[in-house]
Coordinates of C-alpha atoms in Angstrom, one line a residue:
X1 CA 104.5 -24.5 -81.0
X2 CA 108.3 -23.8 -80.9
X3 CA 109.1 -21.8 -77.8
X4 CA 112.9 -21.4 -77.8
X5 CA 113.0 -18.8 -74.9
X6 CA 113.8 -15.9 -77.1
X7 CA 116.2 -17.9 -79.3
X8 CA 116.0 -16.8 -82.9
X9 CA 114.3 -19.2 -85.3
X10 CA 114.4 -17.3 -88.6
X11 CA 115.1 -13.9 -90.0
X12 CA 112.2 -12.1 -91.7
X13 CA 111.8 -9.0 -93.8
X14 CA 110.7 -5.6 -92.7
X15 CA 108.0 -5.2 -90.1
X16 CA 105.6 -2.2 -90.2
X17 CA 106.8 0.2 -87.5
X18 CA 109.8 -2.0 -86.7
X19 CA 113.4 -2.5 -87.7
X20 CA 114.5 -3.6 -91.2
X21 CA 115.5 -7.1 -89.9
X22 CA 113.5 -8.8 -87.1
X23 CA 113.6 -12.2 -85.5
X24 CA 110.8 -14.7 -85.0
X25 CA 111.0 -16.0 -81.4
X26 CA 107.8 -18.2 -81.5
X27 CA 106.2 -19.9 -84.4
X28 CA 103.1 -22.1 -84.2
X29 CA 103.2 -24.1 -87.4
X30 CA 100.4 -26.6 -86.6
X31 CA 102.4 -29.7 -87.4
X32 CA 100.9 -33.0 -86.4
X33 CA 98.7 -35.8 -87.6
X34 CA 95.3 -35.1 -89.1
X35 CA 92.4 -35.0 -86.7
X36 CA 94.3 -34.2 -83.5
X37 CA 93.5 -31.2 -81.4
X38 CA 95.7 -28.1 -81.5
X39 CA 98.6 -28.1 -79.0
X40 CA 97.0 -27.8 -75.5
X41 CA 100.2 -26.3 -74.1
X42 CA 99.6 -23.3 -76.4
X43 CA 95.8 -23.1 -77.0
X44 CA 92.7 -23.3 -74.9
X45 CA 89.1 -23.2 -75.9
X46 CA 86.4 -20.6 -75.1
X47 CA 83.2 -22.7 -75.1
X48 CA 79.5 -22.0 -75.0
X49 CA 76.8 -20.0 -76.7
X50 CA 74.6 -17.1 -75.5
X51 CA 75.4 -14.8 -78.4
X52 CA 78.9 -13.6 -77.3
X53 CA 77.7 -10.0 -77.0
X54 CA 76.7 -9.8 -80.7
X55 CA 73.6 -12.1 -80.9
X56 CA 75.7 -14.8 -82.7
X57 CA 74.2 -18.2 -83.4
X58 CA 77.2 -20.5 -82.9
X59 CA 78.0 -22.6 -79.9
X60 CA 81.7 -22.8 -79.4
X61 CA 83.0 -26.3 -78.5
X62 CA 86.3 -28.0 -77.7
X63 CA 85.6 -30.8 -80.1
X64 CA 88.0 -31.8 -82.8
X65 CA 85.0 -31.6 -85.1
X66 CA 85.3 -27.8 -84.8
X67 CA 89.1 -27.3 -84.3
X68 CA 91.8 -29.8 -85.4
X69 CA 95.0 -30.2 -87.4
X70 CA 94.6 -31.3 -91.0
X71 CA 97.9 -33.2 -91.2
X72 CA 99.2 -30.7 -93.8
X73 CA 100.5 -28.1 -91.4
X74 CA 97.2 -26.2 -90.9
X75 CA 94.8 -25.5 -88.1
X76 CA 91.2 -26.1 -89.2
X77 CA 88.5 -24.0 -87.5
X78 CA 85.2 -25.4 -88.8
X79 CA 81.6 -24.3 -88.3
X80 CA 78.9 -27.0 -88.7
X81 CA 75.2 -26.7 -89.0
X82 CA 73.7 -29.5 -86.9
X83 CA 70.0 -29.4 -87.3
X84 CA 68.9 -26.2 -85.7
X85 CA 72.2 -25.7 -84.0
X86 CA 75.5 -24.3 -85.3
X87 CA 78.8 -25.2 -83.7
X88 CA 82.2 -23.7 -84.2
X89 CA 85.5 -23.0 -82.3
X90 CA 87.2 -20.1 -80.6
X91 CA 90.9 -20.6 -79.6
X92 CA 93.0 -18.4 -77.3
X93 CA 96.4 -18.4 -75.8
X94 CA 94.9 -17.2 -72.5
X95 CA 96.5 -19.0 -69.6
X96 CA 99.3 -20.1 -71.9
X97 CA 101.2 -17.2 -73.5
X98 CA 100.9 -13.4 -73.7
X99 CA 102.7 -11.1 -76.0
X100 CA 103.9 -7.5 -75.6
X101 CA 105.8 -5.0 -77.9
X102 CA 106.4 -6.4 -81.4
X103 CA 104.5 -8.1 -84.2
X104 CA 101.9 -10.9 -84.0
X105 CA 101.1 -12.3 -87.4
X106 CA 99.1 -15.1 -88.9
X107 CA 98.7 -16.6 -92.4
X108 CA 95.0 -17.4 -92.8
X109 CA 92.6 -18.5 -95.5
X110 CA 89.1 -17.3 -94.5
X111 CA 85.7 -18.8 -95.4
X112 CA 83.2 -16.6 -97.2
X113 CA 79.4 -16.8 -97.1
X114 CA 76.5 -14.7 -95.8
X115 CA 76.5 -14.8 -92.0
X116 CA 80.2 -15.9 -91.6
X117 CA 82.6 -13.9 -89.5
X118 CA 86.2 -15.1 -89.1
X119 CA 88.5 -13.2 -86.9
X120 CA 92.1 -12.9 -85.6
X121 CA 92.5 -10.7 -82.6
X122 CA 94.0 -9.9 -79.2
X123 CA 92.6 -9.4 -75.7
X124 CA 94.4 -8.1 -72.7
X125 CA 95.9 -10.9 -70.6
X126 CA 94.4 -9.3 -67.5
X127 CA 90.8 -10.0 -68.8
X128 CA 90.1 -12.4 -65.9
X129 CA 91.1 -9.7 -63.4
X130 CA 89.8 -6.4 -64.8
X131 CA 87.1 -7.6 -67.1
X132 CA 85.9 -6.2 -70.4
X133 CA 86.3 -3.5 -71.8
X134 CA 89.1 -2.6 -69.3
X135 CA 91.2 -5.5 -70.8
X136 CA 91.2 -3.9 -74.3
X137 CA 90.6 -5.6 -77.6
X138 CA 92.6 -5.3 -80.8
X139 CA 90.9 -6.7 -83.9
X140 CA 93.6 -7.5 -86.4
X141 CA 91.5 -9.2 -89.1
X142 CA 87.7 -9.5 -89.5
X143 CA 85.8 -10.3 -92.6
X144 CA 82.0 -10.7 -92.9
X145 CA 79.8 -12.3 -95.6
X146 CA 81.4 -12.1 -99.0
X147 CA 84.7 -10.9 -97.7
X148 CA 84.9 -7.9 -100.0
X149 CA 86.1 -5.5 -97.3
X150 CA 88.7 -5.8 -94.5
X151 CA 88.0 -4.6 -91.0
X152 CA 90.2 -3.7 -88.0
X153 CA 89.3 -2.1 -84.7
X154 CA 90.2 -1.1 -81.2
X155 CA 87.9 -1.5 -78.2
X156 CA 88.5 -0.1 -74.7
X157 CA 87.1 1.7 -71.7
X158 CA 86.3 5.3 -71.1
X159 CA 87.4 7.0 -67.8
X160 CA 83.9 6.1 -66.6
X161 CA 84.3 2.5 -67.5
X162 CA 82.0 2.4 -70.5
X163 CA 82.9 0.9 -73.8
X164 CA 84.3 2.7 -76.8
X165 CA 85.5 1.5 -80.2
X166 CA 87.4 2.9 -83.2
X167 CA 87.1 1.0 -86.5
X168 CA 88.8 1.1 -89.9
X169 CA 87.7 -0.7 -93.0
X170 CA 88.4 -0.7 -96.7
X171 CA 87.8 -2.7 -99.9
X172 CA 89.9 -5.8 -100.2
X173 CA 92.0 -6.3 -103.2
X174 CA 91.1 -9.6 -104.9
X175 CA 89.1 -12.3 -103.2
X176 CA 89.9 -12.7 -99.5
X177 CA 88.7 -16.3 -99.4
X178 CA 90.5 -17.5 -102.5
X179 CA 93.9 -18.0 -100.9
X180 CA 96.0 -17.5 -97.8
X181 CA 96.9 -13.9 -96.7
X182 CA 99.1 -12.7 -93.9
X183 CA 97.5 -10.5 -91.3
X184 CA 99.7 -8.7 -88.7
X185 CA 99.7 -6.2 -85.9
X186 CA 102.8 -4.3 -84.7
X187 CA 102.6 -2.8 -81.2
X188 CA 105.0 -0.4 -79.5
X189 CA 104.1 2.1 -76.8
X190 CA 101.4 4.5 -78.0
X191 CA 101.2 3.0 -81.5
X192 CA 99.4 0.1 -83.2
X193 CA 99.9 -0.7 -86.9
X194 CA 98.0 -3.4 -88.8
X195 CA 98.9 -4.8 -92.2
X196 CA 97.7 -7.3 -94.7
X197 CA 100.3 -9.0 -96.9
X198 CA 102.9 -6.4 -95.7
X199 CA 100.6 -3.6 -96.8
X200 CA 99.7 -1.2 -93.9
X201 CA 95.9 -0.8 -93.7
X202 CA 95.4 0.8 -90.2
X203 CA 97.3 2.9 -87.8
X204 CA 96.1 3.8 -84.3
X205 CA 97.4 6.2 -81.7
X206 CA 96.0 7.6 -78.4
X207 CA 95.3 10.9 -80.2
X208 CA 92.8 9.2 -82.5
X209 CA 90.6 7.9 -79.6
X210 CA 87.1 9.4 -78.8
X211 CA 86.9 12.0 -76.0
X212 CA 87.2 10.5 -72.5
X213 CA 88.6 7.2 -73.9
X214 CA 91.6 5.5 -72.3
X215 CA 94.4 3.8 -74.1
X216 CA 94.9 0.3 -72.5
X217 CA 97.0 -1.5 -75.1
X218 CA 100.5 -1.1 -73.7
X219 CA 100.5 -4.5 -71.9
X220 CA 100.7 -8.2 -72.5
X221 CA 97.8 -9.6 -74.7
X222 CA 96.6 -13.0 -75.7
X223 CA 95.9 -14.2 -79.3
X224 CA 92.5 -15.4 -80.4
X225 CA 91.3 -17.1 -83.5
X226 CA 87.6 -17.9 -84.1
X227 CA 84.8 -18.4 -86.7
X228 CA 81.6 -16.7 -85.6
X229 CA 78.2 -17.2 -87.4
X230 CA 75.3 -14.8 -87.6
X231 CA 74.4 -12.0 -85.1
X232 CA 73.9 -8.3 -85.5
X233 CA 77.2 -8.1 -87.5
X234 CA 77.4 -9.8 -90.1
X235 CA 73.7 -10.5 -90.0
X236 CA 71.6 -13.6 -90.5
X237 CA 72.9 -16.8 -92.2
X238 CA 71.7 -17.2 -95.7
X239 CA 70.2 -20.6 -96.9
X240 CA 72.9 -20.5 -99.6
X241 CA 75.8 -20.4 -97.1
X242 CA 77.8 -23.6 -97.3
X243 CA 78.5 -25.7 -94.2
X244 CA 80.8 -26.9 -93.0
X245 CA 82.5 -23.5 -93.3
X246 CA 86.3 -23.8 -92.9
X247 CA 88.9 -21.3 -91.7
X248 CA 92.5 -22.5 -92.2
X249 CA 95.5 -21.1 -90.3
X250 CA 98.9 -21.9 -91.7
X251 CA 101.0 -20.4 -88.9
X252 CA 101.0 -17.8 -86.1
X253 CA 104.3 -16.0 -85.2
X254 CA 105.6 -13.5 -82.7
X255 CA 108.4 -11.1 -83.6
X256 CA 109.5 -8.9 -80.6
X257 CA 110.4 -5.3 -81.0
X258 CA 113.9 -5.2 -79.5
X259 CA 114.0 -1.4 -79.1
X260 CA 111.1 -1.4 -76.7
X261 CA 111.8 -4.7 -74.9
X262 CA 109.2 -6.9 -76.7
X263 CA 108.6 -10.1 -74.9
X264 CA 106.5 -13.3 -74.7
X265 CA 105.5 -14.6 -71.3
X266 CA 103.9 -17.7 -69.9
X267 CA 100.6 -16.9 -68.2

């Protein structure tokens, strides 16, 4: 990952909710030889099974069998069926970098198949201190099964500490798994805007939350990338689902919102 301490790397086009010209300050391009693990100075692994709150089947590992570079500038997150067990990977910037105010974007090619659930999302960097759902969760991209619909969501706490969620979904244009698409979230105080290929698909504000819900998203958050399998959503894995199932990530970038003091911090 290139971390130039807020030194501009490249100019990009318009950002939903942002200025006409923005500047990338961090770009993870997954360069390196085939078979090596993603940069440990940027990414850590969440490991283990237990369903992950959704009855999921996969066991997340830190093995390069499940997460590695392909030598062509991509991160591979791969789910394998190993007898009666399914392994996969879940990567996070927790303990490395957190991001506040601005755009986090990734160019991803998702796998499709009944029971597959690729995701690109954010969790509050204070998760280890305050727990979930107080940390807040922003789901930037989720597809399930055939990938015919996009899904975004917010998860957070009520004033009583219980969990709430607000979701948005819609039909995807074309085939989500046929090629790479760019998924992005733009955050400024009191506003979250999500887009696919520069097309805004979801907008969230505090006024849209359920009664008694608290807005907990105006803080540093970590990036997560994972490929889940089975569970209550998307449902069971079909015999026809192809393994290994492969999620490819071309790049992940952070573009700060200069008007609100967007920043990236080491955690």
